């Protein structure tokens, strides 16, 4: 079974600086999607960015980018120019192409604190 | 505004009672999902539905039941058989269950058993 591990329960960064959140996953499959979701204090889950496994180019969305290392099974999220509104729980998630239910497998989350 | 609504925001239940959590979406999405979130853990799938009048169990379906009589609605009932129901419950929807479909989430319901 696939697993997703976020080894950093909590991270903090100074406003305007860059922070990287780690995510590793375990799978024997070659076709899958990876996601980063953000859950702010309102608890509304919001998609930040996603990566297709067969695309070597790292996904970017404005200040958010990923470092996807398929061989290492690593999918880290980099947040540049951190803003106070980035403070939230960040969850990494995996979706297999072989699972007919296409379930999302979630990491335990990383709490990101932004210091003003 | 298109989106997903969940009600109530907070719900208190006495032991032995069944309670129903509401989830409504006006995004015209075919697929809907229920997740449970506990502190320090990721989301766990309870039930999901790809079309009206059809639904499948997720990883932790025991003690829960759902219905999907309308495309817009996917209520979750937490029964007295659920041993530890205190948690945060999230409803989501997507255009389909396929690999490329993003899930959109509601604001959640916090259930507390007294």
Short mmCIF file of C-alpha atoms in Angstrom, two decimals:
data_model
loop_
_atom_site.label_atom_id
_atom_site.label_comp_id
_atom_site.label_asym_id
_atom_site.label_seq_id
_atom_site.Cartn_x
_atom_site.Cartn_y
_atom_site.Cartn_z
CA UNK A 1 0.00 0.00 0.00
CA UNK A 2 1.12 3.51 -0.71
CA UNK A 3 2.11 5.79 2.14
CA UNK A 4 2.87 9.49 2.36
CA UNK A 5 5.23 10.87 4.99
CA UNK A 6 5.65 14.46 6.08
CA UNK A 7 8.53 14.41 8.52
CA UNK A 8 8.18 18.00 9.74
CA UNK A 9 5.22 18.42 12.12
CA UNK A 10 5.93 22.15 12.29
CA UNK A 11 8.02 24.70 10.43
CA UNK A 12 8.50 28.41 10.94
CA UNK A 13 9.82 31.08 8.62
CA UNK A 14 10.34 34.80 8.71
CA UNK A 15 7.97 36.81 6.57
CA UNK A 16 9.35 37.41 3.06
CA UNK A 17 11.79 34.51 3.30
CA UNK A 18 11.67 31.12 1.59
CA UNK A 19 10.66 27.85 3.21
CA UNK A 20 10.61 24.27 1.97
CA UNK A 21 8.22 21.62 3.24
CA UNK A 22 9.19 17.99 2.80
CA UNK A 23 7.11 15.08 1.57
CA UNK A 24 8.16 11.56 0.72
CA UNK A 25 6.00 8.74 -0.52
CA UNK A 26 6.27 5.05 -1.01
CA UNK A 27 4.95 3.41 -4.15
CA UNK A 28 5.93 0.82 -6.72
CA UNK A 29 3.86 2.50 -9.40
CA UNK A 30 5.04 4.79 -12.17
CA UNK A 31 1.84 6.66 -12.99
CA UNK A 32 0.33 8.86 -10.31
CA UNK A 33 -0.41 12.41 -9.22
CA UNK A 34 0.95 14.31 -6.24
CA UNK A 35 -0.75 17.25 -4.56
CA UNK A 36 -0.10 19.89 -1.96
CA UNK A 37 -3.15 21.18 -0.13
CA UNK A 38 -3.32 24.09 2.29
CA UNK A 39 -5.64 24.18 5.30
CA UNK A 40 -5.70 27.65 6.92
CA UNK A 41 -7.23 28.30 10.36
CA UNK A 42 -10.65 28.45 8.69
CA UNK A 43 -10.05 24.72 8.00
CA UNK A 44 -11.14 25.01 4.38
CA UNK A 45 -8.88 22.70 2.36
CA UNK A 46 -7.46 24.43 -0.72
CA UNK A 47 -5.39 22.94 -3.53
CA UNK A 48 -2.02 24.67 -3.82
CA UNK A 49 -0.26 22.75 -6.56
CA UNK A 50 -0.17 19.36 -8.28
CA UNK A 51 2.36 17.33 -10.19
CA UNK A 52 1.92 14.58 -12.74
CA UNK A 53 4.43 11.78 -12.22
CA UNK A 54 5.29 11.43 -15.89
CA UNK A 55 6.16 15.11 -16.22
CA UNK A 56 9.77 15.83 -15.34
CA UNK A 57 9.25 19.57 -15.19
CA UNK A 58 8.48 20.80 -11.71
CA UNK A 59 5.10 22.47 -11.28
CA UNK A 60 4.93 26.13 -10.26
CA UNK A 61 2.05 28.36 -9.17
CA UNK A 62 3.16 31.92 -8.50
CA UNK A 63 5.18 31.83 -5.26
CA UNK A 64 4.68 28.07 -4.86
CA UNK A 65 6.85 25.52 -6.58
CA UNK A 66 7.71 21.88 -6.10
CA UNK A 67 10.89 19.86 -6.30
CA UNK A 68 9.76 16.51 -7.65
CA UNK A 69 12.39 13.80 -7.45
CA UNK A 70 10.71 10.68 -8.82
CA UNK A 71 13.57 8.28 -8.21
CA UNK A 72 13.92 9.46 -4.64
CA UNK A 73 10.13 9.52 -4.20
CA UNK A 74 10.31 13.04 -2.87
CA UNK A 75 7.90 15.90 -3.46
CA UNK A 76 8.85 19.03 -1.54
CA UNK A 77 6.98 22.35 -1.62
CA UNK A 78 8.89 25.63 -1.77
CA UNK A 79 7.15 28.83 -0.76
CA UNK A 80 8.98 31.97 -1.80
CA UNK A 81 8.48 35.43 -0.32
CA UNK A 82 6.42 34.00 2.55
CA UNK A 83 3.38 36.01 3.54
CA UNK A 84 1.33 36.03 6.74
CA UNK A 85 -1.55 34.50 4.78
CA UNK A 86 0.57 31.44 4.07
CA UNK A 87 0.26 30.35 7.70
CA UNK A 88 -1.63 27.06 7.60
CA UNK A 89 -1.40 23.30 7.74
CA UNK A 90 0.03 21.90 4.54
CA UNK A 91 -0.82 18.40 3.43
CA UNK A 92 0.88 16.30 0.80
CA UNK A 93 -1.32 13.76 -0.99
CA UNK A 94 -0.82 10.93 -3.49
CA UNK A 95 -3.23 9.49 -6.02
CA UNK A 96 -2.53 6.28 -7.90
CA UNK A 97 -3.56 5.72 -11.50
CA UNK A 98 -4.02 2.01 -10.84
CA UNK A 99 -6.50 2.36 -8.02
CA UNK A 100 -9.92 2.27 -9.68
CA UNK A 101 -11.24 4.36 -6.82
CA UNK A 102 -8.53 7.01 -7.31
CA UNK A 103 -8.37 7.61 -3.60
CA UNK A 104 -6.13 10.31 -2.20
CA UNK A 105 -3.54 9.08 0.30
CA UNK A 106 -2.68 11.87 2.73
CA UNK A 107 0.34 12.77 4.80
CA UNK A 108 -0.10 13.87 8.42
CA UNK A 109 0.56 17.52 7.60
CA UNK A 110 3.06 20.24 8.42
CA UNK A 111 2.06 23.32 10.38
CA UNK A 112 3.67 26.41 8.85
CA UNK A 113 4.15 29.43 11.09
CA UNK A 114 5.02 32.79 9.56
CA UNK A 115 6.90 35.18 11.82
CA UNK A 116 6.23 38.86 11.12
CA UNK B 1 -21.40 31.59 -5.82
CA UNK B 2 -20.47 28.02 -6.65
CA UNK B 3 -19.17 25.88 -3.87
CA UNK B 4 -19.73 23.28 -1.20
CA UNK B 5 -21.64 23.93 1.97
CA UNK B 6 -21.59 21.84 5.10
CA UNK B 7 -23.87 22.16 8.06
CA UNK B 8 -23.82 22.51 10.92
CA UNK B 9 -20.37 23.94 11.60
CA UNK B 10 -20.38 22.47 15.11
CA UNK B 11 -22.37 19.46 16.25
CA UNK B 12 -22.67 17.86 19.64
CA UNK B 13 -23.93 14.35 20.13
CA UNK B 14 -24.76 12.27 23.13
CA UNK B 15 -23.49 8.73 23.20
CA UNK B 16 -25.92 6.33 21.56
CA UNK B 17 -27.39 8.91 19.20
CA UNK B 18 -27.23 8.98 15.44
CA UNK B 19 -26.46 12.32 13.83
CA UNK B 20 -26.50 13.45 10.21
CA UNK B 21 -24.02 15.86 8.67
CA UNK B 22 -25.17 17.77 5.63
CA UNK B 23 -23.13 18.35 2.46
CA UNK B 24 -24.48 20.25 -0.52
CA UNK B 25 -22.69 21.34 -3.71
CA UNK B 26 -23.78 23.52 -6.61
CA UNK B 27 -20.74 22.84 -8.77
CA UNK B 28 -22.57 20.22 -10.85
CA UNK B 29 -19.94 17.69 -9.82
CA UNK B 30 -20.61 14.00 -10.24
CA UNK B 31 -18.36 12.71 -7.46
CA UNK B 32 -18.62 13.47 -3.76
CA UNK B 33 -16.55 12.33 -0.79
CA UNK B 34 -16.55 12.28 2.99
CA UNK B 35 -13.32 12.48 4.96
CA UNK B 36 -12.52 12.33 8.63
CA UNK B 37 -9.68 14.41 10.05
CA UNK B 38 -8.14 13.73 13.45
CA UNK B 39 -5.37 15.80 15.10
CA UNK B 40 -1.91 14.91 13.84
CA UNK B 41 -3.26 12.74 11.05
CA UNK B 42 -4.04 13.15 7.43
CA UNK B 43 -7.52 12.83 5.99
CA UNK B 44 -9.09 9.41 5.89
CA UNK B 45 -11.79 8.50 3.39
CA UNK B 46 -15.11 7.35 4.85
CA UNK B 47 -17.36 7.04 1.78
CA UNK B 48 -17.46 8.31 -1.75
CA UNK B 49 -20.00 8.45 -4.55
CA UNK B 50 -19.42 8.68 -8.27
CA UNK B 51 -23.05 9.05 -9.36
CA UNK B 52 -26.52 9.39 -7.90
CA UNK B 53 -27.82 6.31 -6.08
CA UNK B 54 -24.36 4.76 -5.93
CA UNK B 55 -21.63 4.95 -3.29
CA UNK B 56 -18.63 2.96 -2.08
CA UNK B 57 -16.95 2.45 1.25
CA UNK B 58 -13.64 4.08 1.96
CA UNK B 59 -11.00 3.03 4.46
CA UNK B 60 -13.01 3.72 7.62
CA UNK B 61 -16.68 3.21 6.71
CA UNK B 62 -17.63 1.23 9.82
CA UNK B 63 -20.13 3.11 11.95
CA UNK B 64 -21.06 5.51 9.15
CA UNK B 65 -23.74 5.53 6.45
CA UNK B 66 -24.47 7.74 3.46
CA UNK B 67 -27.07 8.30 0.77
CA UNK B 68 -26.92 9.93 -2.64
CA UNK B 69 -30.46 10.58 -3.76
CA UNK B 70 -29.62 13.84 -5.50
CA UNK B 71 -26.54 14.93 -7.38
CA UNK B 72 -26.18 17.99 -5.16
CA UNK B 73 -26.44 16.27 -1.81
CA UNK B 74 -24.38 13.63 0.03
CA UNK B 75 -25.37 13.45 3.71
CA UNK B 76 -23.31 11.46 6.19
CA UNK B 77 -24.88 9.74 9.18
CA UNK B 78 -22.67 8.95 12.13
CA UNK B 79 -24.31 6.05 13.91
CA UNK B 80 -24.05 4.88 17.48
CA UNK B 81 -21.87 2.03 16.20
CA UNK B 82 -19.02 4.46 15.54
CA UNK B 83 -16.81 4.00 18.59
CA UNK B 84 -14.94 7.28 18.51
CA UNK B 85 -16.84 9.78 16.38
CA UNK B 86 -15.34 12.99 17.79
CA UNK B 87 -13.48 14.47 14.81
CA UNK B 88 -13.55 17.06 12.07
CA UNK B 89 -15.49 15.95 8.99
CA UNK B 90 -14.80 17.27 5.53
CA UNK B 91 -16.95 16.86 2.44
CA UNK B 92 -15.47 17.22 -1.04
CA UNK B 93 -16.58 16.98 -4.63
CA UNK B 94 -15.00 16.65 -8.05
CA UNK B 95 -16.09 16.42 -11.65
CA UNK B 96 -15.36 12.72 -11.57
CA UNK B 97 -13.29 10.10 -9.86
CA UNK B 98 -10.57 10.11 -12.54
CA UNK B 99 -6.90 10.68 -11.91
CA UNK B 100 -6.82 14.27 -13.05
CA UNK B 101 -9.81 15.59 -11.17
CA UNK B 102 -9.18 18.08 -8.39
CA UNK B 103 -11.26 17.72 -5.26
CA UNK B 104 -12.95 20.83 -3.89
CA UNK B 105 -13.67 20.92 -0.17
CA UNK B 106 -16.37 22.30 2.07
CA UNK B 107 -15.66 24.19 5.30
CA UNK B 108 -16.16 21.13 7.49
CA UNK B 109 -18.20 20.08 10.51
CA UNK B 110 -16.72 19.60 13.95
CA UNK B 111 -18.49 16.72 15.74
CA UNK B 112 -18.09 16.28 19.47
CA UNK B 113 -19.52 13.41 21.48
CA UNK B 114 -20.51 14.41 24.99
#
